[in-house]
mmCIF file of C-alpha atoms in Angstrom:
data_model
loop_
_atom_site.group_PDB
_atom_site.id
_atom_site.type_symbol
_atom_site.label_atom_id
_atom_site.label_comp_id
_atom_site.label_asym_id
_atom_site.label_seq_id
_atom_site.Cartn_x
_atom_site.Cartn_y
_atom_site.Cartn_z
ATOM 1 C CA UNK A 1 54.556 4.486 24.756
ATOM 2 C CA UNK A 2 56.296 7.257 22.883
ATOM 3 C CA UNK A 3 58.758 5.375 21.123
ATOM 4 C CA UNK A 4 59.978 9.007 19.797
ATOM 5 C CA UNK A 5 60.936 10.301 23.742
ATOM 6 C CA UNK A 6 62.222 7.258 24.119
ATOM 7 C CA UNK A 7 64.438 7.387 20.916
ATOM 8 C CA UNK A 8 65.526 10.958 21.622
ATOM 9 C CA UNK A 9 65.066 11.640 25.026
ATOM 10 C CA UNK A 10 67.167 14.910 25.265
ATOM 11 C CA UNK A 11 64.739 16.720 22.394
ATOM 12 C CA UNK A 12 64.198 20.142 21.911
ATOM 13 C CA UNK A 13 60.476 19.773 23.084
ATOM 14 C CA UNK A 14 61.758 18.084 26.838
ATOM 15 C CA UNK A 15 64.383 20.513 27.086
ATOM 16 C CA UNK A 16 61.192 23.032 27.109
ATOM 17 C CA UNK A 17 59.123 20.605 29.113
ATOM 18 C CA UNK A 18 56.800 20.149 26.461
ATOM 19 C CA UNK A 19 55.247 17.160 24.829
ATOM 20 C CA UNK A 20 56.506 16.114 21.126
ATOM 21 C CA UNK A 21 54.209 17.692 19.063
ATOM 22 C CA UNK A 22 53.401 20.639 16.158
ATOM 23 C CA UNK A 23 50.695 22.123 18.117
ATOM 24 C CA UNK A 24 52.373 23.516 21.062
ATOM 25 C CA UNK A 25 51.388 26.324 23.834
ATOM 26 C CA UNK A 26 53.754 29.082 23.317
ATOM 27 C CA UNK A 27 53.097 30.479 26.303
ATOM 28 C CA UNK A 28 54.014 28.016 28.473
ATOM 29 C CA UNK A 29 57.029 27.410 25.856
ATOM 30 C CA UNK A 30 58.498 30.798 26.431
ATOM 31 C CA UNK A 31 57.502 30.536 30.193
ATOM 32 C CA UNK A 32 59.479 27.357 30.253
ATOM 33 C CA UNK A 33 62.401 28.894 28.458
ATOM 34 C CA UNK A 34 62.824 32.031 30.577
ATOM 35 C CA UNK A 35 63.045 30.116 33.634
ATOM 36 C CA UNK A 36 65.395 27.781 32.481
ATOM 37 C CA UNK A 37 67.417 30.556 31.587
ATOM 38 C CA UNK A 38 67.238 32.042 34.802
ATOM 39 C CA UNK A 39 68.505 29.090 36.315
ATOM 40 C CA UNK A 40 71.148 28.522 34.034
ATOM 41 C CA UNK A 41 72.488 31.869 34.394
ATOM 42 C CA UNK A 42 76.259 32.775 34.456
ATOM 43 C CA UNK A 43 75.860 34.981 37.437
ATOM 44 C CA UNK A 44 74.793 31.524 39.673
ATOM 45 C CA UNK A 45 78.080 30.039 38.633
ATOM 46 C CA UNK A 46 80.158 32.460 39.660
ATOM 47 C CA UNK A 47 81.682 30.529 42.510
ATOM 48 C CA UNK A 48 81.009 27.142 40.349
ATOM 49 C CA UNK A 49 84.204 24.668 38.955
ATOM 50 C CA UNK A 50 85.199 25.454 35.061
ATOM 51 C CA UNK A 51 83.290 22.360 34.224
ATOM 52 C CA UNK A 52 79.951 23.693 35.829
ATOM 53 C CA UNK A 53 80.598 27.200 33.995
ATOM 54 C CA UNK A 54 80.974 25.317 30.900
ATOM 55 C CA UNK A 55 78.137 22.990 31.351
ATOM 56 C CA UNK A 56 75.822 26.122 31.996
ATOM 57 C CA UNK A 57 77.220 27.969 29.005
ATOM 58 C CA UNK A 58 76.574 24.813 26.415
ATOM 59 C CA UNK A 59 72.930 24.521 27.909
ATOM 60 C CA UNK A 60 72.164 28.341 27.119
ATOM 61 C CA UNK A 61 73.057 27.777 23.661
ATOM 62 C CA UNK A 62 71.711 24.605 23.723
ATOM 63 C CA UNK A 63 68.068 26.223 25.001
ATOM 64 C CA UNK A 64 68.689 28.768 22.346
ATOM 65 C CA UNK A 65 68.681 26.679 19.979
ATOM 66 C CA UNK A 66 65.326 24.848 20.612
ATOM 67 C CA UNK A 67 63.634 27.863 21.248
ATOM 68 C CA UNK A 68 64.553 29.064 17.586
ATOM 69 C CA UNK A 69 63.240 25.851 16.240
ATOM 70 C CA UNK A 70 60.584 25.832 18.140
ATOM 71 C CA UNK A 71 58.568 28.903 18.700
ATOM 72 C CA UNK A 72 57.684 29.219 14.792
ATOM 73 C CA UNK A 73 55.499 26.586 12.640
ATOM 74 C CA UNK A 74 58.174 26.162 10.275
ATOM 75 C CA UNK A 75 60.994 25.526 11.549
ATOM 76 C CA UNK A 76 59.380 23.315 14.572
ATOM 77 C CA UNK A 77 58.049 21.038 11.327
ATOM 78 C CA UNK A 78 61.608 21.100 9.766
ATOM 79 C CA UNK A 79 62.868 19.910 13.533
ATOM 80 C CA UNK A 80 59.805 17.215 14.082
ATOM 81 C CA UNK A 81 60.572 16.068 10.371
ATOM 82 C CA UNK A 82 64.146 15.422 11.712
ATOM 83 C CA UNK A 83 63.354 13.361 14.351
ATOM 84 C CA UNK A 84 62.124 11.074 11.498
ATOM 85 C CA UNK A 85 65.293 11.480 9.580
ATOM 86 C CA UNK A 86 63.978 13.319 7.324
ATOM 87 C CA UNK A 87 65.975 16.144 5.597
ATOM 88 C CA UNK A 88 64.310 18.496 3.364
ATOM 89 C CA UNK A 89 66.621 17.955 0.238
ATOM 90 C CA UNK A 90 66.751 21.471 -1.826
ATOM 91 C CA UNK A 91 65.167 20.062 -4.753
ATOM 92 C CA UNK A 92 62.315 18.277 -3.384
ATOM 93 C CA UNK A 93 59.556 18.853 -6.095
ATOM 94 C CA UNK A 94 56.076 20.485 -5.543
ATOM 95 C CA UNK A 95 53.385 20.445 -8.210
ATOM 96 C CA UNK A 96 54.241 22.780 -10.714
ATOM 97 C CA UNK A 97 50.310 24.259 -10.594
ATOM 98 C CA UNK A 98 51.431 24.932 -6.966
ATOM 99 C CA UNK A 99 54.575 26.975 -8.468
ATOM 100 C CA UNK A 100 52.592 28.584 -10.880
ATOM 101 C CA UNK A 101 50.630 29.779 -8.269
ATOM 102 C CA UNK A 102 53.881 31.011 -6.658
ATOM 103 C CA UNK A 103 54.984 32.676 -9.777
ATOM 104 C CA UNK A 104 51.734 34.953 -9.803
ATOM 105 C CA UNK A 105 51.398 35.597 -6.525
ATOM 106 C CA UNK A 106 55.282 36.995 -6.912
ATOM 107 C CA UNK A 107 53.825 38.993 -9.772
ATOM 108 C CA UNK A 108 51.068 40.465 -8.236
ATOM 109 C CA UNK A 109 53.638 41.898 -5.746
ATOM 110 C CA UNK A 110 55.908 43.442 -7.702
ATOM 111 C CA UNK A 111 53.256 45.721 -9.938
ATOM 112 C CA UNK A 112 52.072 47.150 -6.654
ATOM 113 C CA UNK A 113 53.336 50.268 -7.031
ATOM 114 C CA UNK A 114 51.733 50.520 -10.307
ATOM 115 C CA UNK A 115 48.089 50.719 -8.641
ATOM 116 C CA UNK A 116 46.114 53.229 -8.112
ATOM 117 C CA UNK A 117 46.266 52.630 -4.124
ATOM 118 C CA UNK A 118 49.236 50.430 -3.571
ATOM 119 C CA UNK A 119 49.010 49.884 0.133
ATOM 120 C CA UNK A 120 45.338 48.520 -0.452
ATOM 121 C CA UNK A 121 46.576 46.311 -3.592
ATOM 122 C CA UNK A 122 49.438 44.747 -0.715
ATOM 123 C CA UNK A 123 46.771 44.401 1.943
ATOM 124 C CA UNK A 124 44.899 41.868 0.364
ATOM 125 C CA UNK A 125 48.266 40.481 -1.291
ATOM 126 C CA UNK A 126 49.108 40.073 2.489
ATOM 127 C CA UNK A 127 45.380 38.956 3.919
ATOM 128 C CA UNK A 128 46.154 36.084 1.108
ATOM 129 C CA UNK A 129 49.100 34.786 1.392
ATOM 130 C CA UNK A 130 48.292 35.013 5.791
ATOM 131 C CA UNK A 131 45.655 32.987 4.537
ATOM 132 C CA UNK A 132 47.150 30.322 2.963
ATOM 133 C CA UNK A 133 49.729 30.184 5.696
ATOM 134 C CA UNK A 134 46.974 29.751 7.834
ATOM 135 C CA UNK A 135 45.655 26.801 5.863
ATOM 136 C CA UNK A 136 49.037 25.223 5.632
ATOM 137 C CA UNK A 137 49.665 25.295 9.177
ATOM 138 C CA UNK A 138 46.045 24.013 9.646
ATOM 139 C CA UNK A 139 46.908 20.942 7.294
ATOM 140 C CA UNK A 140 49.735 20.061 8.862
ATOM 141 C CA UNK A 141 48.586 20.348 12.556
ATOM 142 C CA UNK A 142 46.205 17.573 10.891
ATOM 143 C CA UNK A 143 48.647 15.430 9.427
ATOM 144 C CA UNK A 144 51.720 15.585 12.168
ATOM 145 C CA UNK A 145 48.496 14.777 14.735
ATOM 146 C CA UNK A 146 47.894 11.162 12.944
ATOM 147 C CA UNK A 147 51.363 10.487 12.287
ATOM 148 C CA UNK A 148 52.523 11.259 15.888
ATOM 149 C CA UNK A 149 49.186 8.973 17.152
ATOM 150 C CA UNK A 150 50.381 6.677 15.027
ATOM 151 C CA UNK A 151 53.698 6.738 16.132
ATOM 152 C CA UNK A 152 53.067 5.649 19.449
ATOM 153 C CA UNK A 153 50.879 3.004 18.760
ATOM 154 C CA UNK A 154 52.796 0.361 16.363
ATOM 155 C CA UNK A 155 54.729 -0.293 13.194
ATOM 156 C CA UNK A 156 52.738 1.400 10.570
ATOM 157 C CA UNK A 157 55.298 2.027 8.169
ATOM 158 C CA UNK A 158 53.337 2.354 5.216
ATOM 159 C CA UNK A 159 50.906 4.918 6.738
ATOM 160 C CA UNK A 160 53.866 6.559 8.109
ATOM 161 C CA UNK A 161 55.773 6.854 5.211
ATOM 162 C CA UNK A 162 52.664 8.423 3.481
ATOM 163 C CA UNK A 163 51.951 10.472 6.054
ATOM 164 C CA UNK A 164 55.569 11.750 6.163
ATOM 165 C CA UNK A 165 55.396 12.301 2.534
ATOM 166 C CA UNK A 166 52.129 14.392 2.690
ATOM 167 C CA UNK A 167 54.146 16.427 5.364
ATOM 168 C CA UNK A 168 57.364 17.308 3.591
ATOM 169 C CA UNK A 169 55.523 18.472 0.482
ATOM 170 C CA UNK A 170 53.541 21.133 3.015
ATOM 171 C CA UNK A 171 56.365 22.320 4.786
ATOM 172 C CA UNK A 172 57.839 22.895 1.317
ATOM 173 C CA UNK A 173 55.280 24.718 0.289
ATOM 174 C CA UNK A 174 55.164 26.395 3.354
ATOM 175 C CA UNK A 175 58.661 27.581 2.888
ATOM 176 C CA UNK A 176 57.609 29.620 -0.308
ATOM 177 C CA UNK A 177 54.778 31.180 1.524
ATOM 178 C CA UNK A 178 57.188 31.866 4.174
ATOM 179 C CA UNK A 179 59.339 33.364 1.381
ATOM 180 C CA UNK A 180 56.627 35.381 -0.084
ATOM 181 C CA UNK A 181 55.557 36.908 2.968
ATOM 182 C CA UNK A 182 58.529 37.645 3.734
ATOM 183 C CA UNK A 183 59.053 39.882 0.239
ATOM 184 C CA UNK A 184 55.594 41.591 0.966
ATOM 185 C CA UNK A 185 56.603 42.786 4.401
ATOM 186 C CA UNK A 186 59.787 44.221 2.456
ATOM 187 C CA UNK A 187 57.514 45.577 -0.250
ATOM 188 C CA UNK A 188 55.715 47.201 2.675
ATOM 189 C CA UNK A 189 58.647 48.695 4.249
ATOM 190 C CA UNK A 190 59.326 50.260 0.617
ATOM 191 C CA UNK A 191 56.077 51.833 0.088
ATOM 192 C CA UNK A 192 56.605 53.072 3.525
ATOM 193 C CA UNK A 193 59.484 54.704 2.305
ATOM 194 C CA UNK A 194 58.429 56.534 -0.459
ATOM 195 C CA UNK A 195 55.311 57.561 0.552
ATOM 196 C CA UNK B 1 78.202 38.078 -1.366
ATOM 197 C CA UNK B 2 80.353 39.497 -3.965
ATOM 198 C CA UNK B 3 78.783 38.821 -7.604
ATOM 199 C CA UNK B 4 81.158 38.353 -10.507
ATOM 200 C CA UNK B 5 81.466 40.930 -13.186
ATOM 201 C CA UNK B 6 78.813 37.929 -15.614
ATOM 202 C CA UNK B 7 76.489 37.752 -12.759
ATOM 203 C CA UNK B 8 75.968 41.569 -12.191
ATOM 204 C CA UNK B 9 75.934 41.831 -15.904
ATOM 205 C CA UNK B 10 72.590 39.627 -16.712
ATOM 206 C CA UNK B 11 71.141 41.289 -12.814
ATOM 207 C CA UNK B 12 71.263 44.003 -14.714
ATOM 208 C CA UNK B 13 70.355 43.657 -17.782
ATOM 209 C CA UNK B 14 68.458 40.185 -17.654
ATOM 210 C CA UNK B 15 68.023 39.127 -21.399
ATOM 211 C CA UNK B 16 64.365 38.355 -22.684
ATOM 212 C CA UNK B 17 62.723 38.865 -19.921
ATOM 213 C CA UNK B 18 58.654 38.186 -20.256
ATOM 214 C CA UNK B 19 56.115 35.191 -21.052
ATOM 215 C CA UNK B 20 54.442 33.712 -23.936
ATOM 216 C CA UNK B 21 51.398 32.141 -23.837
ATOM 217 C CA UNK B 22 51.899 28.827 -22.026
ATOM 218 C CA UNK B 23 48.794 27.380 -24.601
ATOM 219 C CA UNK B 24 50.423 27.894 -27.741
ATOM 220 C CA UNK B 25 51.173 24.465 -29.171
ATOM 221 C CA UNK B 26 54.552 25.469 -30.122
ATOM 222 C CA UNK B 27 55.854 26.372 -26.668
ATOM 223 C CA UNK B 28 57.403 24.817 -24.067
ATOM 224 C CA UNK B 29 57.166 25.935 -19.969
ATOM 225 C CA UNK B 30 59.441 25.059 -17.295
ATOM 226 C CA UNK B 31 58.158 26.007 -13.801
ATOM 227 C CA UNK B 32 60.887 24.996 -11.329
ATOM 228 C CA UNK B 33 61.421 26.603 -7.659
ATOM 229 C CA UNK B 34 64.272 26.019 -4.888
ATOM 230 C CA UNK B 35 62.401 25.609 -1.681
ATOM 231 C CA UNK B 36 64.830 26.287 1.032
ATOM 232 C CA UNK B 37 65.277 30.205 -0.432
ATOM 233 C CA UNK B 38 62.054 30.061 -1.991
ATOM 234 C CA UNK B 39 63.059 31.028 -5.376
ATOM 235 C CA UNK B 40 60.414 30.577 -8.466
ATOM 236 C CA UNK B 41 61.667 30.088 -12.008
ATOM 237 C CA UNK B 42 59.910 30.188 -15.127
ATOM 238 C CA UNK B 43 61.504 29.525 -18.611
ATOM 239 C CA UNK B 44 59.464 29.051 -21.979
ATOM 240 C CA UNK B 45 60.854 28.435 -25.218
ATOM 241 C CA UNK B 46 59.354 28.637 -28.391
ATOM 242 C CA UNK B 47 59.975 25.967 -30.922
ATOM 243 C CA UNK B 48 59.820 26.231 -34.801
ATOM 244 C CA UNK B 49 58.553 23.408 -37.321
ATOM 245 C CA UNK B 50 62.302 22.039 -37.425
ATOM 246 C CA UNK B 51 62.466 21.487 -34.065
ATOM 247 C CA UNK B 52 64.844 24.165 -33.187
ATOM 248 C CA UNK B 53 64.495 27.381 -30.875
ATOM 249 C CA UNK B 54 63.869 30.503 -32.408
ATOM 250 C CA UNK B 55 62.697 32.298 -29.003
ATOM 251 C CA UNK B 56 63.238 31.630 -25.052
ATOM 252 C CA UNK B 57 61.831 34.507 -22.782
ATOM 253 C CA UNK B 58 62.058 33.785 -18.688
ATOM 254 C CA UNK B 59 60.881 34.875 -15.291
ATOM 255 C CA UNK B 60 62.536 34.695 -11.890
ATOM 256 C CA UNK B 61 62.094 35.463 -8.489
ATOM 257 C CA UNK B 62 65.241 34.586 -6.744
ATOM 258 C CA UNK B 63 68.828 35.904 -6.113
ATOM 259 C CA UNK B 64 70.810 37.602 -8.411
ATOM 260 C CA UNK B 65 72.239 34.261 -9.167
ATOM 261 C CA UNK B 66 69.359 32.857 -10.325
ATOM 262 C CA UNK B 67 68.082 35.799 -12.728
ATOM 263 C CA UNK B 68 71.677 35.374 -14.264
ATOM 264 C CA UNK B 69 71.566 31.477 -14.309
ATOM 265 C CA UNK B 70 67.936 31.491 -16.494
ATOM 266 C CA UNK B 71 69.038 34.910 -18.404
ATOM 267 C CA UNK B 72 72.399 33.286 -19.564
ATOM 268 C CA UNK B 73 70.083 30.032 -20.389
ATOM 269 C CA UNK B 74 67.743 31.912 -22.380
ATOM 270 C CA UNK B 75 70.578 33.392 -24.325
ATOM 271 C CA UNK B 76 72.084 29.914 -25.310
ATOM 272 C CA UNK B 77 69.554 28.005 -26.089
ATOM 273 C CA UNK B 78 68.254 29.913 -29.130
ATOM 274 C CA UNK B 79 68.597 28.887 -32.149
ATOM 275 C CA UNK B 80 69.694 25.186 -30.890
ATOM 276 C CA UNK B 81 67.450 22.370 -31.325
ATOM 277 C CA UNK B 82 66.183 20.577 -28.778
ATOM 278 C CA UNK B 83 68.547 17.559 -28.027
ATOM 279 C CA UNK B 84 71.460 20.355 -28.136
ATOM 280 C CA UNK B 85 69.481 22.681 -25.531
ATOM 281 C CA UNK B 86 68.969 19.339 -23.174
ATOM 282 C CA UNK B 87 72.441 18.854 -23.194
ATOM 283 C CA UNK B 88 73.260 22.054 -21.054
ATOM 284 C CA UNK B 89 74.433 21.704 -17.991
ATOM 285 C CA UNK B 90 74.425 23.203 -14.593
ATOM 286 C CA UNK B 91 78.019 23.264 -14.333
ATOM 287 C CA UNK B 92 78.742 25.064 -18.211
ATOM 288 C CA UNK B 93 76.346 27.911 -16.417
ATOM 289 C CA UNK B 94 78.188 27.811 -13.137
ATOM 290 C CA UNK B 95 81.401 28.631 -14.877
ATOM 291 C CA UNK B 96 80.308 30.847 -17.592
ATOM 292 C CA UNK B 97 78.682 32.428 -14.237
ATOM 293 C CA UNK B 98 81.609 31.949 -12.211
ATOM 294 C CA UNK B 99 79.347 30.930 -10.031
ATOM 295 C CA UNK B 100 80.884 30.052 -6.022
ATOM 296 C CA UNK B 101 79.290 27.276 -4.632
ATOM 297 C CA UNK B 102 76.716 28.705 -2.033
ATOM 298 C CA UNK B 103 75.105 29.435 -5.591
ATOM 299 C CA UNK B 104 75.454 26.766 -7.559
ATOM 300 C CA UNK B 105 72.167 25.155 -6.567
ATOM 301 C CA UNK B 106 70.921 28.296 -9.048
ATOM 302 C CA UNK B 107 72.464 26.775 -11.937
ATOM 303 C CA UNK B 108 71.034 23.443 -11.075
ATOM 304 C CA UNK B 109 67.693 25.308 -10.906
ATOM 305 C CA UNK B 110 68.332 26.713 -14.433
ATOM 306 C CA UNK B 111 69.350 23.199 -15.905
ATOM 307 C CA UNK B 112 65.882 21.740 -14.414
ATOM 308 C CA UNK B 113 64.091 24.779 -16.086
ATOM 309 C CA UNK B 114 64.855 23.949 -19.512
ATOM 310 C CA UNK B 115 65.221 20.617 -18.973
ATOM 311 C CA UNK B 116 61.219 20.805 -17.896
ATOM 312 C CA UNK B 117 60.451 23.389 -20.729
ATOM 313 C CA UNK B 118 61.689 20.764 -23.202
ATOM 314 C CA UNK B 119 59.550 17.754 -21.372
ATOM 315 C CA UNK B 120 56.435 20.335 -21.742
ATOM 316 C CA UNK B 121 56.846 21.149 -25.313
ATOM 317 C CA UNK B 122 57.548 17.239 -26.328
ATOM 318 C CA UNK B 123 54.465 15.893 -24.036
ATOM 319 C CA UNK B 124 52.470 18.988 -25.811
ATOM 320 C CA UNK B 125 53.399 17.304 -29.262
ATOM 321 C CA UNK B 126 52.072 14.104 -28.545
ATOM 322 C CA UNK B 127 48.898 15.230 -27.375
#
């Protein structure tokens, strides 16, 4: 039914015992991941072959690995958009309104310490941008839902295609949110500092 | 990352640094961003009634490689005329910048910045 477990069947989601999908229960993610871990451990090879002890070591980094591109939004987009094939090229082109947006927002931040009460001025800066995180992570929940439904059921390509389209352009724009929160937690550390 | 001597230079002292109003008919905006570091660029050029550019003022929020690659822009594109300014390319700025190439999608950046501010000013004309 999955055609995309079938395709890939060693995944990053199976390796976790979860189902391909963006919405995922971290609990039972990190749950999954710690016990895997546990079993996997060098100390239960220490009377294994060099092949075992090998095998065990690659799987670590191999669970590693998926939890890292798993456990956050982002990067568990970036890895589902890879199991289409899709690579998000570094000049992939967002609406320049959407930039402009950007460009403010980045603005905004950097004449905080110019206010009267700076750490209330980043607060909201900060309540915003968590905002439209929020809403991006919202729209692509959405979006990856239909295209993985979609998936399973039969050769859409044309709705997939869109659908895939629609997604890259919101994990791109995700990535400058990502970016700009990023610079207001710095900003934050800095006020921290000098105050 | 070690910058080179250029590099530090225009970090330092970026050259015309600032913003002119985007609705003036005579100026041209180029709003270009690198996702995967989430860099924004902004570069606006002002045109004169000969079609050349008497003033280019610009805005990043990037690397240091990136404030030098639309600083070093803004400084060679004045006083060329258009065609000449769309004729720069990413790889004169990488050099000029000595630029290694982790960093020359910044140069790339600043070619699609003017490149766009020049696209903005012609559509404007037509209007």
């Amino acid at each position: 039914m999955h055609t995309l477990e079938q395709q890939y069947p060693e995944n990053y989601f199976s390796l976790l015992g979860l189902p391909i999908s963006f919405d995922i229960d971290k609990n039972l993610l990190i749950k999954n991941y710690h016990e895997i871990q546990k079993s996997i451990h060098p100390d239960n090879f220490a009377n294994a072959g060099d092949r075992e002890r090998r095998l065990s070591v690659q799987k670590a980094a191999q669970i590693n690995d998926a939890l890292n591109s798993l456990k956050n939004p982002l990067p568990r987009a970036i890895y589902l958009l890879s199991l289409f094939a899709i690579e998000l090229s570094e000049n992939k082109h967002v609406a320049p309104e959407f930039l402009m947006e950007q460009m403010e927002l980045r603005e905004a931040l950097s004449q905080v310490n110019d206010k009267a009460d700076p750490f209330a001025e980043l607060d909201v800066l900060i309540n915003d941008v968590n905002t439209r995180i929020k809403h991006s992570i919202s729209q692509l929940s959405r979006l990856f839902e239909c295209l993985l439904a979609t998936e399973s059921e039969s050769k859409q390509d044309n709705i997939q295609q869109e659908q895939l389209e629609l997604i890259t352009v919101e994990v791109v724009k995700m990535q400058y949110l990502n970016r700009l929160q990023e610079e207001c937690l710095n900003k934050e550390e800095d006020l921290a500092k000098q105050y | 990352m070690a910058y080179s001597d250029k590099v530090m230079d225009h970090y330092e002292n970026p050259r015309n640094v600032g913003t002119m109003d985007k609705d003036e008919s005579g100026v041209g905006t180029g709003m270009v961003g690198a996702p995967a570091c989430g860099d924004v660029m902004r570069l606006q050029i002002k045109v004169d009634d000969n079609g050349i550019i008497e003033d280019a003022k610009f805005k990043t929020y990037g690397c240091g490689s990136a404030i030098a690659s639309s600083s070093l822009v803004t400084e060679w594109v004045k006083g060329k005329s258009l065609n000449e300014a769309g004729q720069i390319k990413n790889t004169d700025i990488a050099e000029e910048l000595a630029l290694p190439p982790v960093k020359i999608h910044c140069s790339v950046l600043a070619e699609d910045a003017i490149k766009a501010a020049i696209t903005d000013y012609k559509e404007k004309q037509s209007d």
